[in-house]
mmCIF file of C-alpha atoms and ligand atoms in Angstrom:
data_model
loop_
_atom_site.group_PDB
_atom_site.id
_atom_site.type_symbol
_atom_site.label_atom_id
_atom_site.label_comp_id
_atom_site.label_asym_id
_atom_site.label_seq_id
_atom_site.Cartn_x
_atom_site.Cartn_y
_atom_site.Cartn_z
ATOM 1 C CA MET A 1 22.209 -18.478 -40.076
ATOM 2 C CA ALA A 2 20.573 -15.029 -39.833
ATOM 3 C CA LEU A 3 19.363 -14.106 -36.342
ATOM 4 C CA ARG A 4 16.007 -12.465 -36.166
ATOM 5 C CA THR A 5 14.524 -10.438 -33.354
ATOM 6 C CA PRO A 6 10.945 -11.463 -32.571
ATOM 7 C CA SER A 7 8.689 -8.867 -34.181
ATOM 8 C CA SER A 8 6.079 -8.919 -31.404
ATOM 9 C CA PRO A 9 7.792 -9.715 -28.109
ATOM 10 C CA VAL A 10 4.796 -8.825 -25.946
ATOM 11 C CA ARG A 11 1.285 -10.112 -26.342
ATOM 12 C CA PRO A 12 -1.308 -7.395 -27.140
ATOM 13 C CA ALA A 13 -3.197 -7.790 -23.817
ATOM 14 C CA PHE A 14 0.040 -7.136 -21.934
ATOM 15 C CA SER A 15 0.844 -4.055 -24.030
ATOM 16 C CA ARG A 16 -2.624 -2.714 -23.361
ATOM 17 C CA TRP A 17 -2.129 -3.296 -19.654
ATOM 18 C CA ILE A 18 1.209 -1.483 -19.687
ATOM 19 C CA SER A 19 -0.199 1.511 -21.559
ATOM 20 C CA GLN A 20 -3.170 1.719 -19.186
ATOM 21 C CA SER A 21 -1.004 1.544 -16.072
ATOM 22 C CA ASN A 22 1.206 4.135 -17.760
ATOM 23 C CA ASN A 23 4.224 2.596 -16.115
ATOM 24 C CA ILE A 24 3.546 5.022 -13.325
ATOM 25 C CA THR A 25 5.357 3.309 -10.464
ATOM 26 C CA GLN A 26 8.486 2.933 -12.577
ATOM 27 C CA GLN A 27 8.310 6.586 -13.551
ATOM 28 C CA PHE A 28 8.012 7.721 -9.962
ATOM 29 C CA MET A 29 10.911 5.536 -8.793
ATOM 30 C CA ALA A 30 13.069 7.037 -11.574
ATOM 31 C CA LEU A 31 12.261 10.627 -10.515
ATOM 32 C CA GLY A 32 14.109 10.165 -7.241
ATOM 33 C CA ILE A 33 17.377 9.734 -9.111
ATOM 34 C CA ASP A 34 17.947 13.385 -10.230
ATOM 35 C CA PRO A 35 19.421 15.186 -7.219
ATOM 36 C CA ASP A 36 17.842 18.544 -8.212
ATOM 37 C CA PHE A 37 14.435 17.005 -8.401
ATOM 38 C CA ILE A 38 12.092 17.002 -5.376
ATOM 39 C CA SER A 39 9.907 13.925 -5.586
ATOM 40 C CA MET A 40 6.895 13.913 -3.288
ATOM 41 C CA ALA A 41 5.473 11.159 -5.455
ATOM 42 C CA GLY A 42 6.704 7.794 -4.170
ATOM 43 C CA GLY A 43 5.378 6.116 -1.018
ATOM 44 C CA LEU A 44 8.891 5.801 0.353
ATOM 45 C CA PRO A 45 10.239 5.842 3.886
ATOM 46 C CA ALA A 46 13.146 8.196 4.766
ATOM 47 C CA ALA A 47 16.369 6.381 3.902
ATOM 48 C CA GLU A 48 18.419 8.342 6.446
ATOM 49 C CA PHE A 49 16.613 6.568 9.306
ATOM 50 C CA TYR A 50 17.048 3.045 8.010
ATOM 51 C CA PRO A 51 18.320 0.843 10.869
ATOM 52 C CA THR A 52 21.377 -0.263 8.915
ATOM 53 C CA ALA A 53 23.511 -1.409 11.852
ATOM 54 C CA ALA A 54 20.631 -3.460 13.323
ATOM 55 C CA ILE A 55 20.085 -5.107 9.915
ATOM 56 C CA ALA A 56 23.802 -5.951 9.573
ATOM 57 C CA GLU A 57 23.815 -7.511 13.040
ATOM 58 C CA ALA A 58 20.592 -9.459 12.281
ATOM 59 C CA ALA A 59 22.094 -10.713 8.997
ATOM 60 C CA GLU A 60 25.143 -12.031 10.814
ATOM 61 C CA LYS A 61 23.001 -13.716 13.476
ATOM 62 C CA ALA A 62 20.662 -15.168 10.831
ATOM 63 C CA LEU A 63 23.551 -16.793 8.952
ATOM 64 C CA ALA A 64 25.041 -18.177 12.157
ATOM 65 C CA ARG A 65 21.648 -19.544 13.195
ATOM 66 C CA TRP A 66 20.475 -21.067 9.924
ATOM 67 C CA GLY A 67 23.700 -21.656 8.049
ATOM 68 C CA SER A 68 23.083 -22.798 4.466
ATOM 69 C CA GLY A 69 19.365 -23.067 5.334
ATOM 70 C CA ALA A 70 19.154 -19.297 4.961
ATOM 71 C CA LEU A 71 20.553 -19.625 1.452
ATOM 72 C CA GLU A 72 18.317 -22.391 0.094
ATOM 73 C CA TYR A 73 15.065 -22.074 -1.825
ATOM 74 C CA GLY A 74 13.137 -22.895 1.373
ATOM 75 C CA PRO A 75 9.429 -23.764 1.819
ATOM 76 C CA ILE A 76 7.003 -21.954 -0.431
ATOM 77 C CA GLU A 77 4.932 -20.727 2.541
ATOM 78 C CA GLY A 78 8.069 -19.128 4.054
ATOM 79 C CA LEU A 79 10.300 -19.625 7.064
ATOM 80 C CA SER A 80 8.198 -21.493 9.666
ATOM 81 C CA ALA A 81 9.651 -19.645 12.633
ATOM 82 C CA LEU A 82 8.734 -16.297 11.119
ATOM 83 C CA ARG A 83 5.259 -17.528 10.184
ATOM 84 C CA ARG A 84 4.844 -18.577 13.831
ATOM 85 C CA HIS A 85 6.030 -15.205 15.059
ATOM 86 C CA ILE A 86 3.478 -13.423 12.843
ATOM 87 C CA ALA A 87 0.690 -15.866 13.852
ATOM 88 C CA GLU A 88 1.399 -15.193 17.539
ATOM 89 C CA ARG A 89 1.403 -11.447 17.009
ATOM 90 C CA ILE A 90 -1.954 -11.533 15.206
ATOM 91 C CA SER A 91 -3.400 -13.897 17.856
ATOM 92 C CA ARG A 92 -2.428 -11.461 20.613
ATOM 93 C CA GLU A 93 -3.983 -8.530 18.737
ATOM 94 C CA SER A 94 -7.218 -10.302 17.837
ATOM 95 C CA GLY A 95 -8.002 -12.677 20.711
ATOM 96 C CA ARG A 96 -8.471 -15.505 18.179
ATOM 97 C CA THR A 97 -6.059 -18.345 17.513
ATOM 98 C CA PHE A 98 -3.926 -17.976 14.395
ATOM 99 C CA THR A 99 -1.452 -20.753 13.567
ATOM 100 C CA ILE A 100 1.268 -20.973 10.983
ATOM 101 C CA ASP A 101 -1.340 -22.528 8.675
ATOM 102 C CA ASN A 102 -2.985 -19.086 8.589
ATOM 103 C CA VAL A 103 0.197 -17.292 7.466
ATOM 104 C CA LEU A 104 1.901 -17.012 4.094
ATOM 105 C CA LEU A 105 5.119 -15.005 3.808
ATOM 106 C CA THR A 106 5.373 -12.982 0.612
ATOM 107 C CA VAL A 107 7.686 -10.642 -1.279
ATOM 108 C CA GLY A 108 6.208 -7.570 0.361
ATOM 109 C CA ALA A 109 2.482 -7.113 0.713
ATOM 110 C CA MET A 110 2.508 -6.445 -3.008
ATOM 111 C CA GLN A 111 2.949 -10.128 -3.812
ATOM 112 C CA GLY A 112 -0.020 -10.912 -1.575
ATOM 113 C CA LEU A 113 -2.166 -8.589 -3.739
ATOM 114 C CA ASP A 114 -0.882 -10.273 -6.912
ATOM 115 C CA LEU A 115 -1.608 -13.732 -5.550
ATOM 116 C CA ILE A 116 -5.098 -12.721 -4.477
ATOM 117 C CA GLY A 117 -5.720 -11.630 -8.050
ATOM 118 C CA LYS A 118 -4.440 -14.955 -9.387
ATOM 119 C CA VAL A 119 -6.611 -16.977 -7.006
ATOM 120 C CA LEU A 120 -9.844 -14.974 -6.993
ATOM 121 C CA ILE A 121 -10.383 -12.857 -10.097
ATOM 122 C CA ASP A 122 -12.001 -14.065 -13.306
ATOM 123 C CA PRO A 123 -12.572 -11.542 -16.149
ATOM 124 C CA GLY A 124 -15.601 -9.419 -15.413
ATOM 125 C CA ASP A 125 -15.657 -10.158 -11.638
ATOM 126 C CA ARG A 126 -16.687 -7.207 -9.458
ATOM 127 C CA ILE A 127 -14.405 -5.839 -6.787
ATOM 128 C CA VAL A 128 -15.924 -3.474 -4.269
ATOM 129 C CA ALA A 129 -12.918 -1.262 -3.509
ATOM 130 C CA GLN A 130 -12.243 1.704 -1.336
ATOM 131 C CA PHE A 131 -12.141 4.701 -3.663
ATOM 132 C CA PRO A 132 -9.672 6.164 -4.580
ATOM 133 C CA THR A 133 -7.750 2.868 -4.750
ATOM 134 C CA TYR A 134 -4.119 1.922 -4.181
ATOM 135 C CA VAL A 135 -2.427 1.968 -7.620
ATOM 136 C CA GLY A 136 -0.418 -1.217 -6.895
ATOM 137 C CA ALA A 137 -3.632 -3.185 -6.411
ATOM 138 C CA LEU A 138 -5.097 -1.787 -9.604
ATOM 139 C CA ASP A 139 -1.911 -2.675 -11.479
ATOM 140 C CA ALA A 140 -1.746 -6.178 -10.008
ATOM 141 C CA TRP A 141 -5.319 -6.974 -10.900
ATOM 142 C CA ARG A 142 -5.654 -5.168 -14.279
ATOM 143 C CA PRO A 143 -4.518 -8.112 -16.427
ATOM 144 C CA ARG A 144 -7.379 -10.146 -14.897
ATOM 145 C CA ARG A 145 -9.923 -7.573 -16.109
ATOM 146 C CA PRO A 146 -12.141 -7.100 -13.055
ATOM 147 C CA VAL A 147 -14.718 -4.304 -12.846
ATOM 148 C CA TYR A 148 -14.803 -1.985 -9.868
ATOM 149 C CA GLU A 149 -17.470 -0.492 -7.688
ATOM 150 C CA ALA A 150 -16.604 2.197 -5.162
ATOM 151 C CA LEU A 151 -17.022 1.076 -1.544
ATOM 152 C CA ASP A 152 -19.307 3.339 0.447
ATOM 153 C CA TRP A 153 -18.599 2.799 4.156
ATOM 154 C CA SER A 154 -21.711 4.270 5.688
ATOM 155 C CA ALA A 155 -23.548 1.648 7.711
ATOM 156 C CA GLU A 156 -27.139 2.370 6.623
ATOM 157 C CA THR A 157 -26.854 4.056 3.235
ATOM 158 C CA GLY A 158 -23.528 2.576 2.067
ATOM 159 C CA THR A 159 -22.685 -0.471 0.004
ATOM 160 C CA GLY A 160 -25.369 -3.043 0.766
ATOM 161 C CA VAL A 161 -25.337 -6.770 1.396
ATOM 162 C CA ASP A 162 -27.001 -7.474 -1.972
ATOM 163 C CA SER A 163 -24.248 -5.687 -3.807
ATOM 164 C CA LEU A 164 -21.588 -7.552 -1.803
ATOM 165 C CA ARG A 165 -23.263 -10.893 -2.490
ATOM 166 C CA THR A 166 -22.375 -10.648 -6.167
ATOM 167 C CA ALA A 167 -18.898 -9.165 -5.596
ATOM 168 C CA LYS A 168 -15.798 -11.373 -5.670
ATOM 169 C CA PHE A 169 -14.213 -9.452 -2.816
ATOM 170 C CA ILE A 170 -13.964 -6.187 -0.952
ATOM 171 C CA TYR A 171 -10.641 -4.344 -0.942
ATOM 172 C CA THR A 172 -9.751 -1.733 1.652
ATOM 173 C CA VAL A 173 -6.810 0.064 3.285
ATOM 174 C CA PRO A 174 -8.548 1.160 6.476
ATOM 175 C CA ASN A 175 -5.445 2.534 8.235
ATOM 176 C CA TYR A 176 -4.168 5.791 6.684
ATOM 177 C CA SER A 177 -5.266 4.857 3.228
ATOM 178 C CA ASN A 178 -3.048 5.078 0.208
ATOM 179 C CA PRO A 179 -3.718 7.606 -1.331
ATOM 180 C CA THR A 180 -5.888 9.655 1.033
ATOM 181 C CA GLY A 181 -4.301 9.082 4.465
ATOM 182 C CA ALA A 182 -7.805 8.615 5.895
ATOM 183 C CA LEU A 183 -8.449 6.445 8.927
ATOM 184 C CA VAL A 184 -11.710 4.416 8.861
ATOM 185 C CA PRO A 185 -13.515 4.543 12.230
ATOM 186 C CA THR A 186 -14.068 1.276 14.129
ATOM 187 C CA SER A 187 -17.862 1.483 13.767
ATOM 188 C CA ALA A 188 -17.579 1.600 9.958
ATOM 189 C CA ARG A 189 -15.167 -1.360 9.971
ATOM 190 C CA GLN A 190 -17.554 -3.350 12.151
ATOM 191 C CA ALA A 191 -20.551 -2.517 9.886
ATOM 192 C CA LEU A 192 -18.641 -3.577 6.772
ATOM 193 C CA LEU A 193 -17.449 -6.813 8.365
ATOM 194 C CA GLU A 194 -21.006 -7.714 9.351
ATOM 195 C CA LYS A 195 -22.236 -7.059 5.815
ATOM 196 C CA ALA A 196 -19.363 -9.116 4.343
ATOM 197 C CA LEU A 197 -20.168 -11.999 6.693
ATOM 198 C CA GLU A 198 -23.849 -11.864 5.763
ATOM 199 C CA ALA A 199 -23.025 -11.714 2.045
ATOM 200 C CA GLY A 200 -20.307 -14.408 2.249
ATOM 201 C CA THR A 201 -17.749 -12.189 0.506
ATOM 202 C CA TRP A 202 -14.000 -12.177 0.925
ATOM 203 C CA LEU A 203 -12.695 -8.998 2.543
ATOM 204 C CA VAL A 204 -9.079 -7.998 1.696
ATOM 205 C CA GLU A 205 -7.645 -5.738 4.388
ATOM 206 C CA ASP A 206 -4.367 -4.197 3.247
ATOM 207 C CA ASP A 207 -2.523 -2.731 6.241
ATOM 208 C CA PRO A 208 0.996 -1.483 5.494
ATOM 209 C CA TYR A 209 0.635 1.846 7.355
ATOM 210 C CA LEU A 210 -0.428 0.381 10.739
ATOM 211 C CA PRO A 211 2.881 1.304 12.456
ATOM 212 C CA LEU A 212 2.812 4.985 11.327
ATOM 213 C CA GLN A 213 0.381 6.394 13.914
ATOM 214 C CA PHE A 214 0.881 10.118 14.641
ATOM 215 C CA ASP A 215 -2.253 11.271 16.467
ATOM 216 C CA GLY A 216 -3.957 8.555 18.540
ATOM 217 C CA ASP A 217 -4.136 4.953 17.415
ATOM 218 C CA THR A 218 -5.873 3.069 14.667
ATOM 219 C CA GLY A 219 -8.351 0.959 16.635
ATOM 220 C CA PRO A 220 -8.650 -2.753 15.869
ATOM 221 C CA SER A 221 -8.115 -4.187 12.400
ATOM 222 C CA ILE A 222 -11.114 -5.755 10.684
ATOM 223 C CA LEU A 223 -9.396 -9.101 11.188
ATOM 224 C CA SER A 224 -9.226 -8.437 14.966
ATOM 225 C CA LEU A 225 -12.866 -7.339 15.050
ATOM 226 C CA HIS A 226 -13.826 -10.643 13.497
ATOM 227 C CA GLY A 227 -11.566 -12.513 15.952
ATOM 228 C CA ARG A 228 -13.380 -10.847 18.841
ATOM 229 C CA MET A 229 -16.817 -11.656 17.417
ATOM 230 C CA GLU A 230 -15.986 -15.346 16.928
ATOM 231 C CA PRO A 231 -13.083 -16.210 19.221
ATOM 232 C CA ASP A 232 -13.250 -20.046 19.013
ATOM 233 C CA GLY A 233 -10.938 -22.228 17.019
ATOM 234 C CA ALA A 234 -8.326 -21.418 14.375
ATOM 235 C CA TYR A 235 -9.311 -18.612 12.036
ATOM 236 C CA ASP A 236 -11.592 -19.648 9.128
ATOM 237 C CA GLY A 237 -13.306 -16.346 8.262
ATOM 238 C CA PRO A 238 -13.479 -14.167 5.132
ATOM 239 C CA VAL A 239 -10.809 -11.590 6.029
ATOM 240 C CA VAL A 240 -7.546 -11.780 4.059
ATOM 241 C CA TYR A 241 -5.120 -9.499 5.905
ATOM 242 C CA LEU A 242 -1.884 -8.139 4.445
ATOM 243 C CA GLY A 243 1.054 -6.849 6.536
ATOM 244 C CA THR A 244 4.601 -5.811 5.714
ATOM 245 C CA LEU A 245 7.930 -4.622 7.145
ATOM 246 C CA SER A 246 8.339 -2.093 4.307
ATOM 247 C CA LYS A 247 7.113 0.944 6.225
ATOM 248 C CA SER A 248 8.309 0.095 9.724
ATOM 249 C CA ILE A 249 11.811 -1.242 8.939
ATOM 250 C CA VAL A 250 12.898 -1.111 5.260
ATOM 251 C CA PRO A 251 11.197 -1.881 1.942
ATOM 252 C CA GLY A 252 14.322 -3.595 0.658
ATOM 253 C CA LEU A 253 13.850 -6.652 2.878
ATOM 254 C CA ARG A 254 10.742 -7.386 0.763
ATOM 255 C CA VAL A 255 9.118 -9.255 3.631
ATOM 256 C CA GLY A 256 5.371 -9.193 3.883
ATOM 257 C CA TRP A 257 2.642 -11.565 5.079
ATOM 258 C CA THR A 258 -0.861 -12.640 4.240
ATOM 259 C CA VAL A 259 -3.047 -13.887 7.081
ATOM 260 C CA ALA A 260 -6.233 -15.787 6.167
ATOM 261 C CA SER A 261 -8.116 -19.049 6.612
ATOM 262 C CA ALA A 262 -5.995 -22.198 6.060
ATOM 263 C CA PRO A 263 -7.695 -23.129 2.741
ATOM 264 C CA MET A 264 -7.144 -19.592 1.382
ATOM 265 C CA ILE A 265 -3.483 -19.712 2.443
ATOM 266 C CA GLN A 266 -3.070 -23.067 0.688
ATOM 267 C CA ALA A 267 -4.544 -21.634 -2.529
ATOM 268 C CA LEU A 268 -2.326 -18.592 -2.352
ATOM 269 C CA ALA A 269 0.744 -20.743 -1.654
ATOM 270 C CA LEU A 270 -0.002 -22.821 -4.760
ATOM 271 C CA ALA A 271 -0.255 -19.649 -6.783
ATOM 272 C CA LYS A 272 2.963 -18.398 -5.264
ATOM 273 C CA GLN A 273 4.896 -21.441 -6.348
ATOM 274 C CA SER A 274 4.502 -20.515 -9.993
ATOM 275 C CA SER A 275 5.494 -16.905 -9.271
ATOM 276 C CA ASP A 276 8.811 -17.337 -7.477
ATOM 277 C CA ILE A 277 9.403 -20.979 -6.319
ATOM 278 C CA ALA A 278 10.128 -19.536 -2.907
ATOM 279 C CA SER A 279 10.844 -16.030 -1.665
ATOM 280 C CA SER A 280 14.189 -15.153 0.006
ATOM 281 C CA MET A 281 14.912 -17.273 3.072
ATOM 282 C CA LEU A 282 17.776 -14.924 3.802
ATOM 283 C CA THR A 283 15.691 -11.806 4.203
ATOM 284 C CA GLN A 284 13.014 -13.722 6.078
ATOM 285 C CA ALA A 285 15.659 -15.028 8.481
ATOM 286 C CA ILE A 286 16.940 -11.447 8.940
ATOM 287 C CA ALA A 287 13.396 -10.230 9.533
ATOM 288 C CA LEU A 288 12.930 -12.919 12.204
ATOM 289 C CA GLU A 289 16.083 -11.815 14.044
ATOM 290 C CA LEU A 290 14.929 -8.177 13.920
ATOM 291 C CA LEU A 291 11.449 -9.001 15.204
ATOM 292 C CA GLU A 292 12.664 -11.379 17.952
ATOM 293 C CA ALA A 293 15.115 -8.749 19.166
ATOM 294 C CA GLY A 294 12.293 -6.155 19.367
ATOM 295 C CA ARG A 295 13.944 -3.939 16.720
ATOM 296 C CA GLU A 296 10.696 -2.965 15.067
ATOM 297 C CA GLU A 297 9.127 -1.706 18.325
ATOM 298 C CA ALA A 298 12.350 0.119 19.137
ATOM 299 C CA HIS A 299 12.639 1.742 15.684
ATOM 300 C CA VAL A 300 9.031 2.831 15.031
ATOM 301 C CA PRO A 301 8.736 5.605 17.685
ATOM 302 C CA SER A 302 11.683 7.497 16.260
ATOM 303 C CA ILE A 303 10.486 7.385 12.640
ATOM 304 C CA VAL A 304 6.981 8.327 13.780
ATOM 305 C CA ARG A 305 8.421 11.443 15.500
ATOM 306 C CA HIS A 306 10.222 12.478 12.308
ATOM 307 C CA TYR A 307 7.288 11.707 10.052
ATOM 308 C CA ARG A 308 4.862 13.672 12.227
ATOM 309 C CA GLU A 309 7.210 16.653 12.013
ATOM 310 C CA ARG A 310 7.404 16.252 8.251
ATOM 311 C CA ARG A 311 3.623 15.995 7.893
ATOM 312 C CA ASP A 312 3.272 19.215 9.897
ATOM 313 C CA ALA A 313 5.946 20.953 7.833
ATOM 314 C CA LEU A 314 4.198 19.969 4.586
ATOM 315 C CA CYS A 315 0.750 21.028 5.813
ATOM 316 C CA ALA A 316 2.071 24.358 7.160
ATOM 317 C CA ALA A 317 3.882 25.150 3.911
ATOM 318 C CA ALA A 318 0.852 24.109 1.872
ATOM 319 C CA SER A 319 -1.445 26.325 4.001
ATOM 320 C CA ALA A 320 0.808 29.282 3.277
ATOM 321 C CA GLU A 321 1.337 28.619 -0.442
ATOM 322 C CA LEU A 322 -1.337 26.292 -1.852
ATOM 323 C CA GLY A 323 -4.442 27.103 0.211
ATOM 324 C CA GLU A 324 -5.956 29.203 -2.569
ATOM 325 C CA TRP A 325 -6.164 26.236 -4.902
ATOM 326 C CA PHE A 326 -6.248 23.105 -2.698
ATOM 327 C CA GLU A 327 -7.843 21.804 0.506
ATOM 328 C CA TRP A 328 -6.958 18.723 2.529
ATOM 329 C CA ASP A 329 -7.475 16.942 5.865
ATOM 330 C CA THR A 330 -4.365 16.528 7.972
ATOM 331 C CA PRO A 331 -3.806 12.764 7.986
ATOM 332 C CA PRO A 332 -3.537 11.171 11.499
ATOM 333 C CA GLY A 333 -0.851 8.735 10.249
ATOM 334 C CA GLY A 334 0.701 7.120 7.192
ATOM 335 C CA MET A 335 2.678 8.792 4.435
ATOM 336 C CA PHE A 336 0.373 10.968 2.360
ATOM 337 C CA VAL A 337 -1.641 14.189 2.224
ATOM 338 C CA TRP A 338 -4.482 14.043 -0.284
ATOM 339 C CA MET A 339 -4.945 17.506 -1.775
ATOM 340 C CA ARG A 340 -8.267 18.221 -3.431
ATOM 341 C CA THR A 341 -8.618 21.086 -5.868
ATOM 342 C CA ARG A 342 -10.790 24.054 -4.804
ATOM 343 C CA HIS A 343 -10.280 25.764 -8.138
ATOM 344 C CA PRO A 344 -12.546 24.106 -10.753
ATOM 345 C CA ALA A 345 -9.997 24.794 -13.514
ATOM 346 C CA VAL A 346 -7.210 22.790 -11.897
ATOM 347 C CA ASP A 347 -6.814 19.373 -13.498
ATOM 348 C CA THR A 348 -4.051 17.508 -11.670
ATOM 349 C CA ASP A 349 -3.068 15.436 -14.760
ATOM 350 C CA ALA A 350 -2.334 18.716 -16.541
ATOM 351 C CA LEU A 351 -0.720 20.346 -13.492
ATOM 352 C CA TYR A 352 1.601 17.359 -13.219
ATOM 353 C CA ARG A 353 3.363 18.319 -16.475
ATOM 354 C CA PHE A 354 3.956 21.863 -15.173
ATOM 355 C CA ALA A 355 5.214 20.447 -11.878
ATOM 356 C CA LEU A 356 7.779 18.278 -13.679
ATOM 357 C CA GLU A 357 9.142 21.396 -15.408
ATOM 358 C CA GLU A 358 9.600 22.986 -11.983
ATOM 359 C CA LYS A 359 11.421 19.806 -10.896
ATOM 360 C CA VAL A 360 8.828 18.653 -8.374
ATOM 361 C CA ALA A 361 6.432 15.703 -8.485
ATOM 362 C CA PHE A 362 3.266 14.437 -6.817
ATOM 363 C CA VAL A 363 0.991 11.604 -7.918
ATOM 364 C CA PRO A 364 -2.103 12.767 -9.906
ATOM 365 C CA GLY A 365 -5.414 11.432 -8.657
ATOM 366 C CA SER A 366 -6.273 9.679 -11.924
ATOM 367 C CA VAL A 367 -3.715 6.991 -11.091
ATOM 368 C CA PHE A 368 -5.904 5.845 -8.185
ATOM 369 C CA ASP A 369 -9.093 5.645 -10.197
ATOM 370 C CA PRO A 370 -9.815 2.383 -12.077
ATOM 371 C CA ALA A 371 -11.438 4.583 -14.798
ATOM 372 C CA THR A 372 -8.534 7.127 -14.667
ATOM 373 C CA GLN A 373 -11.024 10.016 -14.496
ATOM 374 C CA LEU A 374 -10.121 11.497 -11.106
ATOM 375 C CA ARG A 375 -8.480 14.796 -11.988
ATOM 376 C CA SER A 376 -9.492 16.869 -8.995
ATOM 377 C CA ALA A 377 -6.944 15.638 -6.438
ATOM 378 C CA MET A 378 -3.308 14.677 -5.949
ATOM 379 C CA ARG A 379 -1.296 12.578 -3.513
ATOM 380 C CA VAL A 380 1.669 14.253 -1.796
ATOM 381 C CA ASN A 381 4.161 12.213 0.171
ATOM 382 C CA PHE A 382 5.801 13.744 3.228
ATOM 383 C CA THR A 383 7.947 10.951 4.660
ATOM 384 C CA ARG A 384 10.794 10.784 2.145
ATOM 385 C CA ASN A 385 12.068 14.400 2.352
ATOM 386 C CA ALA A 386 13.319 16.590 5.214
ATOM 387 C CA PRO A 387 11.051 19.520 6.286
ATOM 388 C CA SER A 388 13.167 22.123 4.452
ATOM 389 C CA VAL A 389 13.003 20.087 1.223
ATOM 390 C CA LEU A 390 9.222 19.761 1.575
ATOM 391 C CA GLU A 391 8.987 23.529 1.963
ATOM 392 C CA GLU A 392 10.937 24.027 -1.244
ATOM 393 C CA GLY A 393 8.815 21.358 -2.953
ATOM 394 C CA VAL A 394 5.623 23.206 -1.994
ATOM 395 C CA ALA A 395 7.069 26.508 -3.238
ATOM 396 C CA ARG A 396 7.757 24.826 -6.597
ATOM 397 C CA LEU A 397 4.278 23.388 -6.660
ATOM 398 C CA ALA A 398 2.815 26.838 -6.063
ATOM 399 C CA LYS A 399 4.915 28.199 -8.922
ATOM 400 C CA ALA A 400 3.774 25.361 -11.204
ATOM 401 C CA THR A 401 0.136 25.957 -10.284
ATOM 402 C CA LYS A 402 0.377 29.685 -11.039
ATOM 403 C CA ARG A 403 2.085 29.022 -14.339
ATOM 404 C CA TYR A 404 -0.480 26.393 -15.234
ATOM 405 C CA LEU A 405 -3.434 28.654 -14.480
ATOM 406 C CA THR A 406 -2.014 31.555 -16.499
ATOM 407 C CA SER A 407 -1.080 29.370 -19.478
ATOM 408 C CA ASN A 408 -3.375 28.308 -22.273
ATOM 409 C CA TYR A 409 -3.551 24.768 -20.903
HETATM 410 N N1 LIG B 501 -0.457 -1.898 -0.150
HETATM 411 C C1 LIG B 501 -0.444 -0.569 -0.023
HETATM 412 C C2 LIG B 501 -1.725 0.152 0.279
HETATM 413 C C3 LIG B 501 0.758 0.135 -0.185
HETATM 414 O O1 LIG B 501 0.743 1.463 -0.071
HETATM 415 C C4 LIG B 501 1.946 -0.590 -0.461
HETATM 416 C C5 LIG B 501 3.261 0.107 -0.653
HETATM 417 N N2 LIG B 501 3.236 1.257 -1.363
HETATM 418 C C6 LIG B 501 1.858 -1.983 -0.577
HETATM 419 C C7 LIG B 501 0.636 -2.612 -0.398
HETATM 420 C C8 LIG B 501 3.053 -2.826 -0.918
HETATM 421 O O2 LIG B 501 4.017 -2.784 0.039
HETATM 422 P P1 LIG B 501 5.242 -3.798 0.081
HETATM 423 O O3 LIG B 501 5.158 -4.709 -1.102
HETATM 424 O O4 LIG B 501 6.471 -2.975 0.049
HETATM 425 O O5 LIG B 501 5.059 -4.516 1.359
#
C-alpha cells in the first residue's frame, strides 16, 4: 500500500494565524543559540543567577513529601496546597478573602491568557487593551479573531464607560509593561477599575514583572484596589489577575496562577482540561517548597540589584551611542527599555534586518501592535546580558542604524 503525506496538514485559518504572528517568539528564542549573536530581544531572565541549588533541594523535598503524588496527573485546578499558598498571599496583599476556589494554577501566566481567550472571546469581540500590547496575548487570542481598541488611561478624557460596556474585557500589564516598561500610577488604576465596575466588564491584569522593582515600588494591584473597596466575603469581582514564577525564580518551572471569582475559575478550569489534562504536579510541588521556604523573597533582591545595574548600563550606553536617533524613559522596573525613534526616517522593521546582519537583535514595535503598523519604536531587553555585553550590543545597534540610514532602504 502506498503511503501518502497529507497535502494540507494545517487548516487555512491556522496558516493565516502563523503568518500574521510571524513566528516571532520562536525566532527570538532561536537567536539566543548563536554564541556570537547578542540578543536583546527575548524577555528572559539572566540564567547565571538561577537558584539551581535551591531548586534541586526543593525537588528532593517535594518528592519525599508527595511521593508518587508529585508524579501523577493531579487535579486540573492544580496542587491544592500551592493554590492555598497563593490565595493567602493575595488575601494579605489585598485585604479581601481569597480562597483556593479563586485560584487556578497554570503552565505559566501564558496559559492563563490562552484560557481567557478560550472562555471569553467570540469572533469580532472587542478587547480594550493597553497599547502597545504584549505579543503573547495577541498571539494567544489571534485565532479567536477579536478586534482591539487602545486603552487610554486618563481618568476624564480616557476610555469611557460606554466604550467599556460593549467590550468583552480590558487587558493591561500595569507593572512595568511589556513592551514599554511603564508603571501605571495608582490613581489611573483606580479610575479604570471604577469604570470597569460601572460598565460590568472583565478586567484582565497581567502581572509578571511585579517582583522586578528597581526604583520605588509598584503600588497596589488593581485586584488589591478592588479588595480594599469591597472587603467583604470571598472575591467575586471582575478582575482576572495573572501571576507567575517565571521572572522571580525561573521560567522553566512553568508555574503561573490566575486569580478570579470562583465561577470564572471554574470556567477556566474546564477550558484547561481540554488543553493539558493537568499541568505538572512535580513543578508545582517544587514551587510550593520554594515558596514555603521563603526562597523567592530571598532570591529577588539579588536579581533586582543585577538587573538595575544592567538597566543603567544599557541606558548609559544608549545615551552615548543612540541618542541621536532614539529617545526613551528609564523604566523603574521590569525587563525592557522602549526606544522611540526621533529620526522620522527610522522604521524599526527595516532597521531590524540591518541589526541582524550586525549580529544583534531587538524586538520591532510592530510586533506589539494588533494592526502591525507600529514602526517607530523597539523593545530592548536588559536582563539577559551582562553590562559589557549590553554595551557591545548597543555599539552594534548604532552601527546598524548608521548603515541603515546611509543605505537605499
Ligand atoms: N504576560 C506578560 C506581559 C509577559 O511578559 C509574559 C512573559 N514574557 C507572560 C505573560 C508569560 O509568562 P510565563 O508564561 O512565563 O509565566
